[in-house]
């Protein structure tokens, strides 16, 4: 195992995190949308660091930055390491970026110590994971996995600019997107290090964990209809108050969610009509999000929630309709890679903890074609997508050591 004392170069990592965070559209937080002048500047900087780390750098047909560190065995399949360089609006400086910078750092340590593994390594800075600009997801990693669709080019941003046009504006030919797809046979596997974006590692007082997989998701819109009326004249017992009915339904969602260990369920959006202090709510529209690493659990719980909401609606003489607007199955990390990461955690005197990711990652797209492993690094209060997002230098150092030693075990 390469010990922490041999790999300590935290100053370089901190400097790179700071330098990249300065490339932002907004003063507050980090805002770096894809196919913009900020993303181009970030790509140039990351390319420069990759070259410093001994890699040959190219941009693929979807503007993913790819740095390659050659191995000793010709034709050996490549180990991919990556995460994303785009952000949400007013994001923090760790989400996505930390995985790219520590990937580069891991290779730079090999390079500076004259270590040349059997297999080549490629570090990838994906162009668009968050999908903030075009309301898409995983554009860069889906292109590499061969799952980018022609119709993705027609996605538009808030100014009506299509993805195809945005690509042309930075000198790219969008019709060539298929060239970004990689042959799965040429890839050994994919590793991604990412901040946890949740509070579990902080609660367990541990720097890092393995990731068992990425939760599947159902997103629904719902509509509860009753009867509006005068807030002063209609007795409470005679009302068909859509909001009171919805409140009872939300309680049922929470109660059902608590019965499944792997399930999270959230009602995060409500619109109340007509929305006046002196009118009984006649209509509520809302949105609900369900996630679980176990697809059957998610499906069973969703069915129970819908049935229970229907019973509540019937009892209160309301109508209740659900519409499924998005669904994605759970993605499981490779048990082989999970085992390796867990053994590395133990070597670092940590529990072999494996967490479920409730958030999406580029690993979701790449796991469709090759074995995938993920490492989580603790972040303060589980906060992400926020300027106050924070990971400590100590945790970043441990994360780097876990990543590097995992790489060495996979490709030694
Ligand atoms: Zn991310």
mmCIF file with all atom_site columns, N, CA and C and ligand atoms in Angstrom, residues 84 95-96 129-130 194, ligand 1:
data_model
loop_
_atom_site.group_PDB
_atom_site.id
_atom_site.type_symbol
_atom_site.label_atom_id
_atom_site.label_alt_id
_atom_site.label_comp_id
_atom_site.label_asym_id
_atom_site.label_entity_id
_atom_site.label_seq_id
_atom_site.pdbx_PDB_ins_code
_atom_site.Cartn_x
_atom_site.Cartn_y
_atom_site.Cartn_z
_atom_site.occupancy
_atom_site.B_iso_or_equiv
_atom_site.pdbx_formal_charge
_atom_site.auth_seq_id
_atom_site.auth_comp_id
_atom_site.auth_asym_id
_atom_site.auth_atom_id
_atom_site.pdbx_PDB_model_num
ATOM   1  N  N   . UNK A 1 84  ? -17.386 14.839 -13.140 1.00 0.00 ? 84  UNK A N   1
ATOM   2  C  CA  . UNK A 1 84  ? -17.804 15.911 -14.057 1.00 0.00 ? 84  UNK A CA  1
ATOM   3  C  C   . UNK A 1 84  ? -17.223 17.282 -13.701 1.00 0.00 ? 84  UNK A C   1
ATOM   4  N  N   . UNK A 1 95  ? -18.224 19.132 -5.759  1.00 0.00 ? 95  UNK A N   1
ATOM   5  C  CA  . UNK A 1 95  ? -19.120 18.191 -6.449  1.00 0.00 ? 95  UNK A CA  1
ATOM   6  C  C   . UNK A 1 95  ? -18.629 17.959 -7.882  1.00 0.00 ? 95  UNK A C   1
ATOM   7  N  N   . UNK A 1 96  ? -18.216 16.749 -8.176  1.00 0.00 ? 96  UNK A N   1
ATOM   8  C  CA  . UNK A 1 96  ? -17.717 16.414 -9.506  1.00 0.00 ? 96  UNK A CA  1
ATOM   9  C  C   . UNK A 1 96  ? -16.232 16.710 -9.645  1.00 0.00 ? 96  UNK A C   1
ATOM   10 N  N   . UNK A 1 129 ? -22.767 16.604 -16.557 1.00 0.00 ? 129 UNK A N   1
ATOM   11 C  CA  . UNK A 1 129 ? -23.471 15.608 -15.740 1.00 0.00 ? 129 UNK A CA  1
ATOM   12 C  C   . UNK A 1 129 ? -24.737 16.214 -15.159 1.00 0.00 ? 129 UNK A C   1
ATOM   13 N  N   . UNK A 1 130 ? -24.612 17.445 -14.655 1.00 0.00 ? 130 UNK A N   1
ATOM   14 C  CA  . UNK A 1 130 ? -25.737 18.070 -13.949 1.00 0.00 ? 130 UNK A CA  1
ATOM   15 C  C   . UNK A 1 130 ? -26.905 18.369 -14.897 1.00 0.00 ? 130 UNK A C   1
ATOM   16 N  N   . UNK A 1 194 ? -16.372 10.778 -5.404  1.00 0.00 ? 194 UNK A N   1
ATOM   17 C  CA  . UNK A 1 194 ? -17.324 11.900 -5.359  1.00 0.00 ? 194 UNK A CA  1
ATOM   18 C  C   . UNK A 1 194 ? -17.601 12.244 -3.903  1.00 0.00 ? 194 UNK A C   1
HETATM 19 ZN ZN1 . LIG B 2 .   ? -21.724 15.427 -8.978  1.00 0.00 ? 1   LIG B ZN1 1
#
